mmCIF file of C-alpha atoms in Angstrom:
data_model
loop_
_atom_site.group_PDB
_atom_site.id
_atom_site.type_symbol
_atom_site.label_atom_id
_atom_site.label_comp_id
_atom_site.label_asym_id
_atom_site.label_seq_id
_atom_site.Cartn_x
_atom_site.Cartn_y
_atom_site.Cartn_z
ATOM 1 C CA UNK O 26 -19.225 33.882 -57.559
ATOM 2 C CA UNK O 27 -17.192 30.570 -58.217
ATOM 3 C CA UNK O 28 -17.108 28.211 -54.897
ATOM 4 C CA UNK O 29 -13.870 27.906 -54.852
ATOM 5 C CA UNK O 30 -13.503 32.240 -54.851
ATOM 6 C CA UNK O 31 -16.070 32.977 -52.436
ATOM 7 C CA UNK O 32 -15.340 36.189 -50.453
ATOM 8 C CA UNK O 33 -12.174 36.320 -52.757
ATOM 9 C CA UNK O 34 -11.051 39.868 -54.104
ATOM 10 C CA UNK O 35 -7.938 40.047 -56.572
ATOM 11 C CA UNK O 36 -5.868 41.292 -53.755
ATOM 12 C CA UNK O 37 -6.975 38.369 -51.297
ATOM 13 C CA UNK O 38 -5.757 35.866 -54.201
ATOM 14 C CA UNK O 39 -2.577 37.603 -54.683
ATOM 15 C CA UNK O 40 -1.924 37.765 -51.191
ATOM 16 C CA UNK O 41 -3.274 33.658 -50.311
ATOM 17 C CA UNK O 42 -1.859 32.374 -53.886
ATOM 18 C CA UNK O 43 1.555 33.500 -52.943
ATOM 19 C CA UNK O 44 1.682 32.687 -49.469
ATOM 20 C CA UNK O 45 -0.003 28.810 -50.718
ATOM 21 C CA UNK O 46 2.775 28.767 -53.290
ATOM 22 C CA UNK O 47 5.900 29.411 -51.094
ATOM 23 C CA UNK O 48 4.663 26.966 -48.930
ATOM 24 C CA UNK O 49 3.739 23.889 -51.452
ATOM 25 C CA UNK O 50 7.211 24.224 -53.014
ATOM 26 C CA UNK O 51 8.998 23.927 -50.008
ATOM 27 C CA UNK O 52 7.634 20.414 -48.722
ATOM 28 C CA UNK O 53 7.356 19.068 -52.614
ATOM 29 C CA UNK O 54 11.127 20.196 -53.850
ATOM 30 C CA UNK O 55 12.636 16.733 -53.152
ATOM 31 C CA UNK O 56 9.909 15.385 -54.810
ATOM 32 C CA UNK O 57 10.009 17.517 -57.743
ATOM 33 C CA UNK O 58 13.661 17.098 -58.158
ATOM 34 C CA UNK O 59 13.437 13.679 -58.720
ATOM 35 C CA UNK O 60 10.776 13.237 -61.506
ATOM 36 C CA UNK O 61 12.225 15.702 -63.303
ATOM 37 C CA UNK O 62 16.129 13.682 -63.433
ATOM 38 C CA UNK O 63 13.511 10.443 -64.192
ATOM 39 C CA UNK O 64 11.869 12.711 -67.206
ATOM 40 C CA UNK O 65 15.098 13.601 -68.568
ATOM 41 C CA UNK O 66 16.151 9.931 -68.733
ATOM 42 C CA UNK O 67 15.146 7.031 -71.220
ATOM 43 C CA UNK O 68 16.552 4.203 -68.518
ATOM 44 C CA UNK O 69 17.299 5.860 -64.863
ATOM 45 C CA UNK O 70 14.861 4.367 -62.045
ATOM 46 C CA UNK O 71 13.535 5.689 -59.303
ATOM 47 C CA UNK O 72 16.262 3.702 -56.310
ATOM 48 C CA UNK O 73 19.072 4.304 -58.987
ATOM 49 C CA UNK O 74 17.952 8.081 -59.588
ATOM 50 C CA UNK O 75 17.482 8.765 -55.704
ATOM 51 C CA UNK O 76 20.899 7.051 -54.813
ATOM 52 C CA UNK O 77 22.564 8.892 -57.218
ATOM 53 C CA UNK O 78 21.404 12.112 -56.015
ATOM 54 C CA UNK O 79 22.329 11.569 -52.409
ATOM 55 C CA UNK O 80 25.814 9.642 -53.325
ATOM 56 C CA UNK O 81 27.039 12.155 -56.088
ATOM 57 C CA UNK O 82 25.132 15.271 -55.323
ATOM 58 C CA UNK O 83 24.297 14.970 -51.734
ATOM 59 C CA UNK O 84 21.110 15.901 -49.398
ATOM 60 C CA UNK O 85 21.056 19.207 -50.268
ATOM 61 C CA UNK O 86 20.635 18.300 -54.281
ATOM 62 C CA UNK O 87 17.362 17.673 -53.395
ATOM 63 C CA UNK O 88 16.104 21.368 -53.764
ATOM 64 C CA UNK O 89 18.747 22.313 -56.385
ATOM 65 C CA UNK O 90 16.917 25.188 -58.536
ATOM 66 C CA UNK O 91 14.560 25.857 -55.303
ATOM 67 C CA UNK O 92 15.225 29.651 -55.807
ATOM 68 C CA UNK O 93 13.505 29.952 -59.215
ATOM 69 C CA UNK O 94 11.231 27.237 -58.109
ATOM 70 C CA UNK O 95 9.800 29.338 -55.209
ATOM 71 C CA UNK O 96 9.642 32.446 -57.217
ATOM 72 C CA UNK O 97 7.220 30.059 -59.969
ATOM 73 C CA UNK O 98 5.149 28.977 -57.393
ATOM 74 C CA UNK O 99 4.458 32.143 -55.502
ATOM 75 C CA UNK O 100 4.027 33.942 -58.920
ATOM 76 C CA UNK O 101 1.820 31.021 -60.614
ATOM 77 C CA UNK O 102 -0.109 30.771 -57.304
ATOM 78 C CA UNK O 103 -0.672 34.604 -56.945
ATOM 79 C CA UNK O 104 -1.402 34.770 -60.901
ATOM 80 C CA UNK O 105 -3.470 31.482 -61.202
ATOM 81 C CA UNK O 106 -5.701 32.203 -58.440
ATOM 82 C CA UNK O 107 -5.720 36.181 -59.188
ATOM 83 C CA UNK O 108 -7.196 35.340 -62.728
ATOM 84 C CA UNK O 109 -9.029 32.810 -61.330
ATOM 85 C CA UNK O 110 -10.938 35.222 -59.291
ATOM 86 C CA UNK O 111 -11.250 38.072 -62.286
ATOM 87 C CA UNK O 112 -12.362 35.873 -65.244
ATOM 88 C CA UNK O 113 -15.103 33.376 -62.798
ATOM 89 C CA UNK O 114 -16.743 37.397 -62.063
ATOM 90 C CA UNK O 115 -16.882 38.013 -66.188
ATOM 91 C CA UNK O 116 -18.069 34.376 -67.416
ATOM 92 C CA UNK O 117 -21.415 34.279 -68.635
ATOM 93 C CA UNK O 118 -22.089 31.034 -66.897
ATOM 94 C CA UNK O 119 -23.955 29.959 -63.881
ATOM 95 C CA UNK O 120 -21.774 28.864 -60.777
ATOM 96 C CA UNK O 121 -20.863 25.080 -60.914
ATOM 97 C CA UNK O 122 -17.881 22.817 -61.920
ATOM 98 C CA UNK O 123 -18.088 23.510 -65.270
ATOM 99 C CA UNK O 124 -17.704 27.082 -64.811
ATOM 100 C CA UNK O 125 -15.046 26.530 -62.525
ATOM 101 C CA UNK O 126 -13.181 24.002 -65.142
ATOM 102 C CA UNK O 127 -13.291 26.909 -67.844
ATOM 103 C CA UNK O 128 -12.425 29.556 -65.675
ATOM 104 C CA UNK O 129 -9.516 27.562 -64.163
ATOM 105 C CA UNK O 130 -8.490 26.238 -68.024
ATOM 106 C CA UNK O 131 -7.954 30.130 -68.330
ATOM 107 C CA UNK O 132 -6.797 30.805 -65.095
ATOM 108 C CA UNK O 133 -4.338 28.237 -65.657
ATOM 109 C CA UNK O 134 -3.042 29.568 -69.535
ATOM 110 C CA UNK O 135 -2.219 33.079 -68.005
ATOM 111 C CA UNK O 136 -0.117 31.934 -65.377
ATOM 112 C CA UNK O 137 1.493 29.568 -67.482
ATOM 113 C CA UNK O 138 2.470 32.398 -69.568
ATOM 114 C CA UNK O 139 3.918 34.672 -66.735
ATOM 115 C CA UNK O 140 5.900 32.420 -65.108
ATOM 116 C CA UNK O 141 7.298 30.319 -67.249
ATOM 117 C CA UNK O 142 10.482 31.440 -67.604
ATOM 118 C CA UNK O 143 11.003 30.668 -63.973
ATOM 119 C CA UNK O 144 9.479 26.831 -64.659
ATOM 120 C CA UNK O 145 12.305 26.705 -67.290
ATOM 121 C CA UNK O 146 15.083 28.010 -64.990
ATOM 122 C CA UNK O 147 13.742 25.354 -62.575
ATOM 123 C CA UNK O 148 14.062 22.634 -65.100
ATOM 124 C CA UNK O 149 17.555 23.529 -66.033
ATOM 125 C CA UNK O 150 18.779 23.790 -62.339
ATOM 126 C CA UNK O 151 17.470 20.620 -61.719
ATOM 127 C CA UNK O 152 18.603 18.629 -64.499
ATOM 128 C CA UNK O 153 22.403 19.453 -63.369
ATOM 129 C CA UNK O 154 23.720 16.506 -62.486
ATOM 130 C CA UNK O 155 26.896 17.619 -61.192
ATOM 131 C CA UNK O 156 27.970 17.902 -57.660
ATOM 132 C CA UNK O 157 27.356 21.104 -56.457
ATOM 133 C CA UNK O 158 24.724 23.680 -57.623
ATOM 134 C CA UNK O 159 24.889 25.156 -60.830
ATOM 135 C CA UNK O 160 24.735 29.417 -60.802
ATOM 136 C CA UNK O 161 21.186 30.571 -61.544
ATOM 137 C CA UNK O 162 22.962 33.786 -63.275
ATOM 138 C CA UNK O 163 25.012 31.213 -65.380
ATOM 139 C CA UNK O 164 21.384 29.761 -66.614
ATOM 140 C CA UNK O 165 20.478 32.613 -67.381
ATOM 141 C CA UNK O 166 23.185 33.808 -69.654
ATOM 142 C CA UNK O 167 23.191 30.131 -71.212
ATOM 143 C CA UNK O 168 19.710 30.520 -71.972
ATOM 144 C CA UNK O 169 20.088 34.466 -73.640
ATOM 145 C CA UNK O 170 22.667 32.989 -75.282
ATOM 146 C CA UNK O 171 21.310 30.313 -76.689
ATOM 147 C CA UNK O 172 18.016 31.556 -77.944
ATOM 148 C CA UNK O 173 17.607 35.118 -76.884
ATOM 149 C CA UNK O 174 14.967 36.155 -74.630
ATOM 150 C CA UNK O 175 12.458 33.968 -76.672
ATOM 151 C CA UNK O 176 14.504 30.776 -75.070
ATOM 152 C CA UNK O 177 13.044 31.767 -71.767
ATOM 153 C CA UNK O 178 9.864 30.287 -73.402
ATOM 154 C CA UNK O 179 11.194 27.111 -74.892
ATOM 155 C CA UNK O 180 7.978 24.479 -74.912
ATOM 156 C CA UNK O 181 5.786 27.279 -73.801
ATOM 157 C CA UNK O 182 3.119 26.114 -76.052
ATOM 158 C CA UNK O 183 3.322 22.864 -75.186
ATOM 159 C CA UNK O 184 3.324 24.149 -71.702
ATOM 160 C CA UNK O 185 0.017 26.258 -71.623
ATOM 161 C CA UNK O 186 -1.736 23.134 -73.411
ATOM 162 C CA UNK O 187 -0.387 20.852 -70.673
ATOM 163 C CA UNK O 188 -1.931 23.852 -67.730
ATOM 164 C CA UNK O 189 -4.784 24.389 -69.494
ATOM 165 C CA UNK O 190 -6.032 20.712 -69.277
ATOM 166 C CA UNK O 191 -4.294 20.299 -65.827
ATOM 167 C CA UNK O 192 -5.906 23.199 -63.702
ATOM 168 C CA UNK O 193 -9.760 22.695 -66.098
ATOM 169 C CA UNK O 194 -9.781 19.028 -64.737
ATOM 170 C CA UNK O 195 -8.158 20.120 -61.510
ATOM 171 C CA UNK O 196 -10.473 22.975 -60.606
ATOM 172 C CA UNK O 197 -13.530 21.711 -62.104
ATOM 173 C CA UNK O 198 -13.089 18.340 -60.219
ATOM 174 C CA UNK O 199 -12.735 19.730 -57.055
ATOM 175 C CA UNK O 200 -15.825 22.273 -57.192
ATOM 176 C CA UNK O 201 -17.589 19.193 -57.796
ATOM 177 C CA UNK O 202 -16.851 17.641 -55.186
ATOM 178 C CA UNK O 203 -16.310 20.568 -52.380
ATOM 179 C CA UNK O 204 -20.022 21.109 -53.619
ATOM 180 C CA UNK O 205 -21.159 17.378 -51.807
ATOM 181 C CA UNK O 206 -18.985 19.198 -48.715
ATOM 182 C CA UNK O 207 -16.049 16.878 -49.009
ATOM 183 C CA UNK O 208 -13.127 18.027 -46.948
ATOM 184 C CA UNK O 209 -11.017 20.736 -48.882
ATOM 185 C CA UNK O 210 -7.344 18.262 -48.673
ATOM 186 C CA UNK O 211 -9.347 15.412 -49.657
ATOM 187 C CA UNK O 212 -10.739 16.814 -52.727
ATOM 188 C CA UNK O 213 -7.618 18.550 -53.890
ATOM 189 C CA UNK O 214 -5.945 15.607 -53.558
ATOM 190 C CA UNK O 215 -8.475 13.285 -55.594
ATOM 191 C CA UNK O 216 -8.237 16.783 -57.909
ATOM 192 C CA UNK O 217 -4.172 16.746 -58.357
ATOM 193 C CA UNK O 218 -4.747 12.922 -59.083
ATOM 194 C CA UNK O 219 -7.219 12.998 -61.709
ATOM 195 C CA UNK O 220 -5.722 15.722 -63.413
ATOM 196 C CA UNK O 221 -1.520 14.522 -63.357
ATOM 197 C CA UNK O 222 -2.830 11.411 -65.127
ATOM 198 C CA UNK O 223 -4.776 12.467 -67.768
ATOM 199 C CA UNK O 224 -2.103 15.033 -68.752
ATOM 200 C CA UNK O 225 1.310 13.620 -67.848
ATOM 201 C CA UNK O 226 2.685 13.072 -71.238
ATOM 202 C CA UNK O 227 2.471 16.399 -71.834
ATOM 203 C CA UNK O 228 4.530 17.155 -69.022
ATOM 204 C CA UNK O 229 7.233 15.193 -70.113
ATOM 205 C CA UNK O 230 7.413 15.959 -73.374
ATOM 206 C CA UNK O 231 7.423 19.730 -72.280
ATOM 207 C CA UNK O 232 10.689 18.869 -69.338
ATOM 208 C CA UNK O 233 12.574 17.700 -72.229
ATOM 209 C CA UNK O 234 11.519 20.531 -74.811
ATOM 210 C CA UNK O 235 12.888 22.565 -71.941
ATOM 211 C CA UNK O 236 16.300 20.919 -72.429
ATOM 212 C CA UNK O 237 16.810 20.416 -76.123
ATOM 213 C CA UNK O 238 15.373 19.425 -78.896
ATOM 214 C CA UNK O 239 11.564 19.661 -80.681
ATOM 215 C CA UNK O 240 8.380 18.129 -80.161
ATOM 216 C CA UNK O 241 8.297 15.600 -82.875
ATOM 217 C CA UNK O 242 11.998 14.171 -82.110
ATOM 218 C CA UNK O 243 11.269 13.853 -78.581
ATOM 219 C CA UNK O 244 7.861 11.934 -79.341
ATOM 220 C CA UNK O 245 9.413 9.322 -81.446
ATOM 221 C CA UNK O 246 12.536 8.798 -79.060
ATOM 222 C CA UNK O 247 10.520 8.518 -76.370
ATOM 223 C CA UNK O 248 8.219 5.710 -78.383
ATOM 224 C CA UNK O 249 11.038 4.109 -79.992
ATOM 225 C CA UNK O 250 12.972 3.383 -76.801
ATOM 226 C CA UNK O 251 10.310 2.659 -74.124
ATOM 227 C CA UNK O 252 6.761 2.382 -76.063
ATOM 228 C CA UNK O 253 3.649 3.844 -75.022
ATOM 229 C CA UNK O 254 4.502 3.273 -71.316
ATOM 230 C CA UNK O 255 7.418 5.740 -72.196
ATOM 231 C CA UNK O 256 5.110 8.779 -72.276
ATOM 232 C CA UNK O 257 4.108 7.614 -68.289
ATOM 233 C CA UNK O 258 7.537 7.153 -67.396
ATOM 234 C CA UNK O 259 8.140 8.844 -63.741
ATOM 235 C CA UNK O 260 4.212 9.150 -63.487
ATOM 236 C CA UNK O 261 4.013 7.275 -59.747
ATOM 237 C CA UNK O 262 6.332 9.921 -58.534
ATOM 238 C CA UNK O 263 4.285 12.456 -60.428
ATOM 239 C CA UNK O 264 1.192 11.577 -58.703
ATOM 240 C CA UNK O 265 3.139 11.495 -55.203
ATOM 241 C CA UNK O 266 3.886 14.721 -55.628
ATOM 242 C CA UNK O 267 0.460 16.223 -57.454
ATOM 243 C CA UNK O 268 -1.777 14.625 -55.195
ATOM 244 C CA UNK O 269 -0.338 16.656 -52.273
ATOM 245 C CA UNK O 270 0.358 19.663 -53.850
ATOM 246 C CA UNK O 271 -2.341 20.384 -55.198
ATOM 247 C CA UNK O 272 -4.135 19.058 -51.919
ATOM 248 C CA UNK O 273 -2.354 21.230 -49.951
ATOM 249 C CA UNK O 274 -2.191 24.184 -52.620
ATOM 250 C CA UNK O 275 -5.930 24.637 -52.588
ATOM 251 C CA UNK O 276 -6.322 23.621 -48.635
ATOM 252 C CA UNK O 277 -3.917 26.563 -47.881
ATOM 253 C CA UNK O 278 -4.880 29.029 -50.035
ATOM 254 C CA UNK O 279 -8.832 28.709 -48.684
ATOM 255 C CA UNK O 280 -6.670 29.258 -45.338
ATOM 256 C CA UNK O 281 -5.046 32.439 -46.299
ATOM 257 C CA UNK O 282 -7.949 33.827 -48.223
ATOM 258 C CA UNK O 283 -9.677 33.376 -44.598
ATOM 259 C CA UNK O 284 -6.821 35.058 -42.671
ATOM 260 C CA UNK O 285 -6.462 37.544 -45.265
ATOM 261 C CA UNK O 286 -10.217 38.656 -45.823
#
């Protein structure tokens, strides 16, 4: 059994993934809302993009697209850590942080997959820059429109490379170190650090795939206009929001497996 799945059955996940997820998202929205408008842009900063927001848009813009936010988190959290739990019990491979950084590469892939359409609703809602919030049904028929139900999975691929690397490094990092008994927030937060950085350009490319646009345009905009430092732009607000979440993802889903099991 993987450490971070001990006493763990595929109902215990579901239950302590979901419950982790609707919590994370709550606390991290304002965050969230933020890199993404700093993503989007080529020249916004971060005082100019958060005075905007609460001039223009107001407090409350702050969790624009929260709905289909909280629905991705409690389904990736239920999904991620459900798989998690089913593939480390089929894995040929004996219990350690490498294990855990294959399983959670996997673990990560098939959540990806299943909620991603709710990660793209999430991006759209929070892109609108308008005052007010923009109708989640509207999205939704823009989208179908637009592309069909295949648009619902614009920069998927993109998106499952980006997860894959991001929960591998994440899991495996913190197995390590939970294994020299360092304290569960600590580690997930040194986890959600390590990981965000090594994979961040891939999470910006796939925000703006999510918009418009393909892969190769967005590359060479992105490098044309701002460099190499473009593909890290929004990364310190990134990190303040990774490092937590994913501290507090992992430190309260080992509390709910607990209270669940």
């Amino acid at each position: 059994m993987s450490f971070i799945t001990d006493s763990s059955t595929p109902l215990t996940s579901i239950l302590a993934g979901s419950s982790s997820g609707l919590l994370v998202r709550f606390f991290i929205s304002p965050i969230d809302v933020v890199k993404i408008r700093l993503q989007l842009s080529n020249h916004s900063s971060l005082t100019s993009t958060v005075y905007h927001i609460v001039r223009k848009e107001g407090i409350r813009a702050f969790w624009k697209g929260n709905i289909p936010a909280e629905l991705l988190y409690v389904i990736y959290g239920a999904s991620q850590f459900t798989s998690f739990t089913i593939v480390s019990n089929v894995v040929p491979l004996h219990d350690g942080p490498l294990k855990d950084m294959i399983v959670g590469a996997t673990a990560g892939s098939m959540a990806t997959v299943i909620s991603y359409p709710f990660d793209l609703l999430r991006t759209r809602l929070a892109s609108y820059t308008k005052s007010g919030s923009k109708s989640l049904l509207l999205s939704i028929r823009e989208i179908w429109k637009e592309n069909g139900p295949l648009g619902f999975f614009k920069g998927c691929q993109v998106g499952i490379g980006y997860i894959s690397i991001l929960t591998g490094i994440s899991f495996g990092s913190y197995s390590f170190m939970k294994r020299r008994d360092m304290d569960s927030a600590v580690a997930g937060g040194i986890a959600g650090l390590l990981s965000k950085t090594f994979v961040y350009p891939l999470d910006l490319i796939k925000r703006r795939l999510q918009i418009k646009g393909n892969l190769l345009n967005h590359i060479k905009q992105i490098y044309r206009i701002n460099g190499f430092r473009g593909f890290y732009r929004g990364l310190s607000l990134a990190l303040l929001k990774s490092v937590p979440s994913t501290a507090l993802s992992l430190y309260f889903y080992e509390f709910f497996t607990k209270l669940y099991s």
